[in-house]
Coordinates of C-alpha atoms in Angstrom, one line a residue:
X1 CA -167.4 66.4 -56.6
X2 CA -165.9 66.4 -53.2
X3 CA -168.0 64.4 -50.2
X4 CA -169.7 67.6 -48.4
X5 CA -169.3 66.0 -44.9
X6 CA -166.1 64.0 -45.1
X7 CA -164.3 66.1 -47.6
X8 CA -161.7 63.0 -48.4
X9 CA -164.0 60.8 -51.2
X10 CA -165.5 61.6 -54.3
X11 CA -169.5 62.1 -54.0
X12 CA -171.6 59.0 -55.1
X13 CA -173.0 60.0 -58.5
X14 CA -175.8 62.0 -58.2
X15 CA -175.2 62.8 -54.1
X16 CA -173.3 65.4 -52.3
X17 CA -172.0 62.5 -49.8
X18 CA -169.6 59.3 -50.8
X19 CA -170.5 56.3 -50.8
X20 CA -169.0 55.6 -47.2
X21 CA -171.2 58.6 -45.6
X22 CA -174.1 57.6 -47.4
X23 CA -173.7 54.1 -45.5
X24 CA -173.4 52.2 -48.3
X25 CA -170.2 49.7 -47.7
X26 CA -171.0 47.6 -50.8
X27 CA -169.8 50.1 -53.1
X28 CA -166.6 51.1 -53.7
X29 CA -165.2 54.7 -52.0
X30 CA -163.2 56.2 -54.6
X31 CA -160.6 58.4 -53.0
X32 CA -159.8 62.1 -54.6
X33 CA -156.5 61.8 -54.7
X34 CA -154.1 59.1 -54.0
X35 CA -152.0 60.7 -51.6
X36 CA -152.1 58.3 -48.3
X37 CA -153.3 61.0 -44.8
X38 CA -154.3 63.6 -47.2
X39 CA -157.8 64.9 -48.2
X40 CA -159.0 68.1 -49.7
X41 CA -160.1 71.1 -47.3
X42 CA -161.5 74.1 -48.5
X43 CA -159.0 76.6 -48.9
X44 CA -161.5 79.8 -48.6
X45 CA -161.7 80.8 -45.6
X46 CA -158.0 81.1 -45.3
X47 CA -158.1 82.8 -48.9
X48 CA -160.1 85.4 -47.3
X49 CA -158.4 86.2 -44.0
X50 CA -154.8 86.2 -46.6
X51 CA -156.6 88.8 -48.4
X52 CA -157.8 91.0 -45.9
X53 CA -154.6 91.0 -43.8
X54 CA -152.7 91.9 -47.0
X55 CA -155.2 94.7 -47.5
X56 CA -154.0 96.2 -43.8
X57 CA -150.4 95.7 -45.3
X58 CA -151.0 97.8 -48.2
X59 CA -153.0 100.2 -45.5
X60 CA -150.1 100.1 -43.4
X61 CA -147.4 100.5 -46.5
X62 CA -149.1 103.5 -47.4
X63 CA -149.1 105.5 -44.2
X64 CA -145.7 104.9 -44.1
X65 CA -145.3 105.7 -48.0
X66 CA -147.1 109.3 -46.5
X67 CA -144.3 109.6 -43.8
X68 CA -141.7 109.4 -45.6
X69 CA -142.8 111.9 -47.9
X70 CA -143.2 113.9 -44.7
X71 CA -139.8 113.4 -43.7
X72 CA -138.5 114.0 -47.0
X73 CA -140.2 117.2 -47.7
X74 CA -138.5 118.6 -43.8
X75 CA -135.0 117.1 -44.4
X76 CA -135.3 119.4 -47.5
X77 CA -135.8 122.1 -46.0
X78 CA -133.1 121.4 -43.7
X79 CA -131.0 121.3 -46.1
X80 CA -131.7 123.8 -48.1
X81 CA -130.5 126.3 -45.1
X82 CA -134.1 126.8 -43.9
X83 CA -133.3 126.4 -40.1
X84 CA -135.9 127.9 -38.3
X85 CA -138.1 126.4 -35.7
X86 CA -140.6 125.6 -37.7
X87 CA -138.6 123.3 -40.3
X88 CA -137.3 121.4 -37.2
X89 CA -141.1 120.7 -35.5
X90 CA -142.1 119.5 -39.4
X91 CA -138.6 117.3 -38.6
X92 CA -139.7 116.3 -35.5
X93 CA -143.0 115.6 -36.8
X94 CA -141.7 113.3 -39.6
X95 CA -139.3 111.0 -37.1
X96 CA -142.9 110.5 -35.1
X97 CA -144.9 109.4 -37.9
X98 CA -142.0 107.4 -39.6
X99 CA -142.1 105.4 -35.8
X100 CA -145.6 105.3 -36.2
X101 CA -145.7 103.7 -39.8
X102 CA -142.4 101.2 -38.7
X103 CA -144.6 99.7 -36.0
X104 CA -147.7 99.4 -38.2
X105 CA -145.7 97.5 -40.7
X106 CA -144.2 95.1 -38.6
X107 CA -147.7 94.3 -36.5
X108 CA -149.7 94.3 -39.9
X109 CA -146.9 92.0 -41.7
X110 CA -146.5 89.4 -38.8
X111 CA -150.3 89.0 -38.9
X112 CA -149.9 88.7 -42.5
X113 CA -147.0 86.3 -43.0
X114 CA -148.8 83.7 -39.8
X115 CA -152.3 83.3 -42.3
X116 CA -150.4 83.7 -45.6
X117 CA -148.2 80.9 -44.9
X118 CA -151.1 78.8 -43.3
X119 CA -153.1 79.4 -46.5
X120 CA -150.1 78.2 -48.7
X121 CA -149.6 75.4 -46.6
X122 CA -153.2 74.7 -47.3
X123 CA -153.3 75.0 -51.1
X124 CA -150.1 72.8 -51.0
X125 CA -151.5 70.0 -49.7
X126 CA -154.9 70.2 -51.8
X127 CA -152.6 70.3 -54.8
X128 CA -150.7 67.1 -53.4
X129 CA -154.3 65.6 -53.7
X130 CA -155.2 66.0 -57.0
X131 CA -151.4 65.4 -58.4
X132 CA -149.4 63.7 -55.9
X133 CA -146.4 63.3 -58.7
X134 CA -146.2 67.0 -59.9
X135 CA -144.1 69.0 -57.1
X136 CA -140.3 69.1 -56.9
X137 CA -140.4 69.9 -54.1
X138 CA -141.4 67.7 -50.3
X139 CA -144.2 69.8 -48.5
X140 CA -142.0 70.9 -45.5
X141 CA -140.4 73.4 -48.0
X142 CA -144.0 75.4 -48.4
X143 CA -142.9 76.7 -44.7
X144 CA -139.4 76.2 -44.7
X145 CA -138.3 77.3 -48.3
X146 CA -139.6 81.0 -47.2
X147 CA -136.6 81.1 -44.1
X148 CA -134.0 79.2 -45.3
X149 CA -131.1 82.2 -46.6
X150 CA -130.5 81.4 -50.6
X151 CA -133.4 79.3 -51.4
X152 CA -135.7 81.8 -50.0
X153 CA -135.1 83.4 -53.4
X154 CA -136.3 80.8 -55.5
X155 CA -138.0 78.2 -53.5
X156 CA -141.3 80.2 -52.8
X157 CA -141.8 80.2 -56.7
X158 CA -141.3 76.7 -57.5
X159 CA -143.4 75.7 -55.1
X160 CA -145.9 77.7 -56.2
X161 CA -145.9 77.1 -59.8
X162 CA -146.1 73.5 -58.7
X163 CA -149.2 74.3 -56.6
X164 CA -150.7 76.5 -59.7
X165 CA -150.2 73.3 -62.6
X166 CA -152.0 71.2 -60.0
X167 CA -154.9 73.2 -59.3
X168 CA -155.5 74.3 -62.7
X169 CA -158.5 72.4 -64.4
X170 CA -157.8 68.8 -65.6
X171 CA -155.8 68.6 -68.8
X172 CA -155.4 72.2 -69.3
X173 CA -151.7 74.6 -68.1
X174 CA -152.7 78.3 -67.2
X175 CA -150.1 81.0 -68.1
X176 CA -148.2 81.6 -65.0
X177 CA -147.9 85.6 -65.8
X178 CA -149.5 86.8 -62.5
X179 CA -147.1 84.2 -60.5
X180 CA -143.9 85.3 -62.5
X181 CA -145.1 89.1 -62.0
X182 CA -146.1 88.8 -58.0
X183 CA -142.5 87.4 -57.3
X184 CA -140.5 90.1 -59.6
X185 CA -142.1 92.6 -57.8
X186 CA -141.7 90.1 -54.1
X187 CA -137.9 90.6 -54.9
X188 CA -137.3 94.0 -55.7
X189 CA -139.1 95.2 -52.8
X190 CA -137.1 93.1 -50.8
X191 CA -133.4 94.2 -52.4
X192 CA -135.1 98.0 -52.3
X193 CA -135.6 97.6 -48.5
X194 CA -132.4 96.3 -47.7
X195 CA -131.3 98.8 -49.6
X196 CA -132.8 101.9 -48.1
X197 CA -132.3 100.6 -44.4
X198 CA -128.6 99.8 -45.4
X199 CA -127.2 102.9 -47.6
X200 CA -126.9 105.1 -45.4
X201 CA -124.4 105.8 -42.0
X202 CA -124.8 105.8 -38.1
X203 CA -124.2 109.7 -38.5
X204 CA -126.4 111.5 -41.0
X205 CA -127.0 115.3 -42.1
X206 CA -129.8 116.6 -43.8
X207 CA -129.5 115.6 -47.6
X208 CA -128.8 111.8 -46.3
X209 CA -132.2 111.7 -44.5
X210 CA -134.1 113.2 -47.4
X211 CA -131.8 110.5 -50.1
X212 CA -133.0 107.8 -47.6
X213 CA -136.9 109.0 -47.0
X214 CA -136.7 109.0 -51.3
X215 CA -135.2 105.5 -51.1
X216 CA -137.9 104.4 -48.3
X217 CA -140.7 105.4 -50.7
X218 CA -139.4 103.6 -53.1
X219 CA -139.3 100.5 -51.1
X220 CA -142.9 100.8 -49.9
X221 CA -144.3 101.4 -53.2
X222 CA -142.9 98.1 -54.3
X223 CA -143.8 96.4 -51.5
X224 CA -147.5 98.0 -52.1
X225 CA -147.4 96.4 -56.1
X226 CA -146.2 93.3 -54.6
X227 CA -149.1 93.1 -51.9
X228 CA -151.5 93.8 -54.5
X229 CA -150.4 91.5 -57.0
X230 CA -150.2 88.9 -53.7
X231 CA -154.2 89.4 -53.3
X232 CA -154.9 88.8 -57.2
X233 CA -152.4 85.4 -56.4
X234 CA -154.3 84.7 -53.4
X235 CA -158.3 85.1 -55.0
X236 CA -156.6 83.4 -58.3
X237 CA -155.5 80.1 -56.6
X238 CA -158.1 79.8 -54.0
X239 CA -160.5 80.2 -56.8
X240 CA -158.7 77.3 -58.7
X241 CA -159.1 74.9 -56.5
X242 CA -162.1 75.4 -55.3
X243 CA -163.3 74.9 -59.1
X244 CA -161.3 72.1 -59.5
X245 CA -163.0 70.0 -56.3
X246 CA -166.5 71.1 -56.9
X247 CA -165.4 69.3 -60.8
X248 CA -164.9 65.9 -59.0
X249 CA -162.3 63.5 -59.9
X250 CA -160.1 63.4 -63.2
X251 CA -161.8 62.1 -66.2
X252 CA -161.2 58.8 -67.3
X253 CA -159.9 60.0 -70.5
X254 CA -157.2 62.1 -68.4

């Protein structure tokens, strides 16, 4: 078990504290890890926050999932020869809630992306803790390999299943199904999206905007699967490691 108040040494047997807290310097303090400057800290609160501001992404994906099948049922109408006034306010109406949604998105996922990535860095380091040897990758890349164009597509993962074998209990491998899953669905929401946003031209009639409202729904329920399977990730790892520090060190057998 961790130290409760300095969270970097293994309790004294029996305590909550180590054996430096406790005030007792004629026993040895055996560290957690053997990674020099780093020291457990509980990854739960951040867990948390991840998980709620992914919630108001899914919230936010699916208002704009609603708009689009707004816009999609007008520009139908459009172009089905149904130009009256009517079918150009539900238009009108559409290119308003479409704004709406595009600016919810992009204030939910910047909220999002600052905490996720502060949680990852979190569990990255924990995980450098308790297996300092078992990542192929240096710890700037658990920011970095999310920006850098090309890695960004592979990166993310490693890193993670890296993270995951560390964390998992001592002397056992958990499947990595939800991590392989949560990054399928991470890519093809981002191809979708480039996708919709880019297959269409400056100048547009009728049947393009409903085509592109189809595509955009597409995109956002992807990008809902992916959120979701991000807060199962999220709880999953946080979980993990919280486990794995209550357990205390690695057992001598290990």
């Amino acid at each position: 078990m961790i130290c409760a108040r300095c969270h970097h040494f293994a309790a004294a047997p029996g305590a909550t504290l180590c054996h430096r807290c406790l005030g007792d310097s004629s026993e040895p303090v055996p560290a957690f890890g053997s990674s020099p400057g780093l020291w457990l800290r509980s990854p739960v609160g951040l867990g948390w926050a991840a998980v709620v501001l992914l919630g108001v992404v899914i919230a936010a994906d699916l208002f704009a999932v609603c708009a689009d099948l707004v816009q999609y049922d007008a520009a139908g109408a459009l172009a089905d020869g149904e130009p009256s006034a009517a079918a150009f306010r539900r238009a009108e109406r559409a290119d308003s809630l479409l704004a709406a949604a595009a600016g919810a998105q992009a204030v939910a996922l910047v909220a999002c992306v600052i905490v996720y990535l502060c949680w990852f860095q979190r569990v990255r380091a924990n995980a450098q803790v308790f297996n300092p040897l078992g990542h192929s990758r240096s710890p700037g890349w658990a920011i970095g390999g999310w920006f850098v164009p090309v890695v960004n597509l592979w990166f993310p993962r490693r890193i993670t299943l890296d993270i995951w074998d560390a964390s998992s209990p001592w002397g056992t491998t958990r499947s990595y199904a939800l991590v392989n899953a949560w990054w399928t669905l991470w890519l093809a929401s981002l191809f979708a999206d480039r996708a919709a946003t880019t297959g269409h031209g400056d100048t547009e009639g009728a049947a393009q905007v409903r085509d592109g409202a189809l595509r955009m729904v597409i995109s956002d329920s992807l990008d809902i699967a992916a959120a979701v399977l991000a807060v199962l990730l999220v709880v999953r790892l946080t979980r993990m490691q919280h486990e794995k520090a209550m357990a205390g060190a690695a057992p001598a057998a290990l």
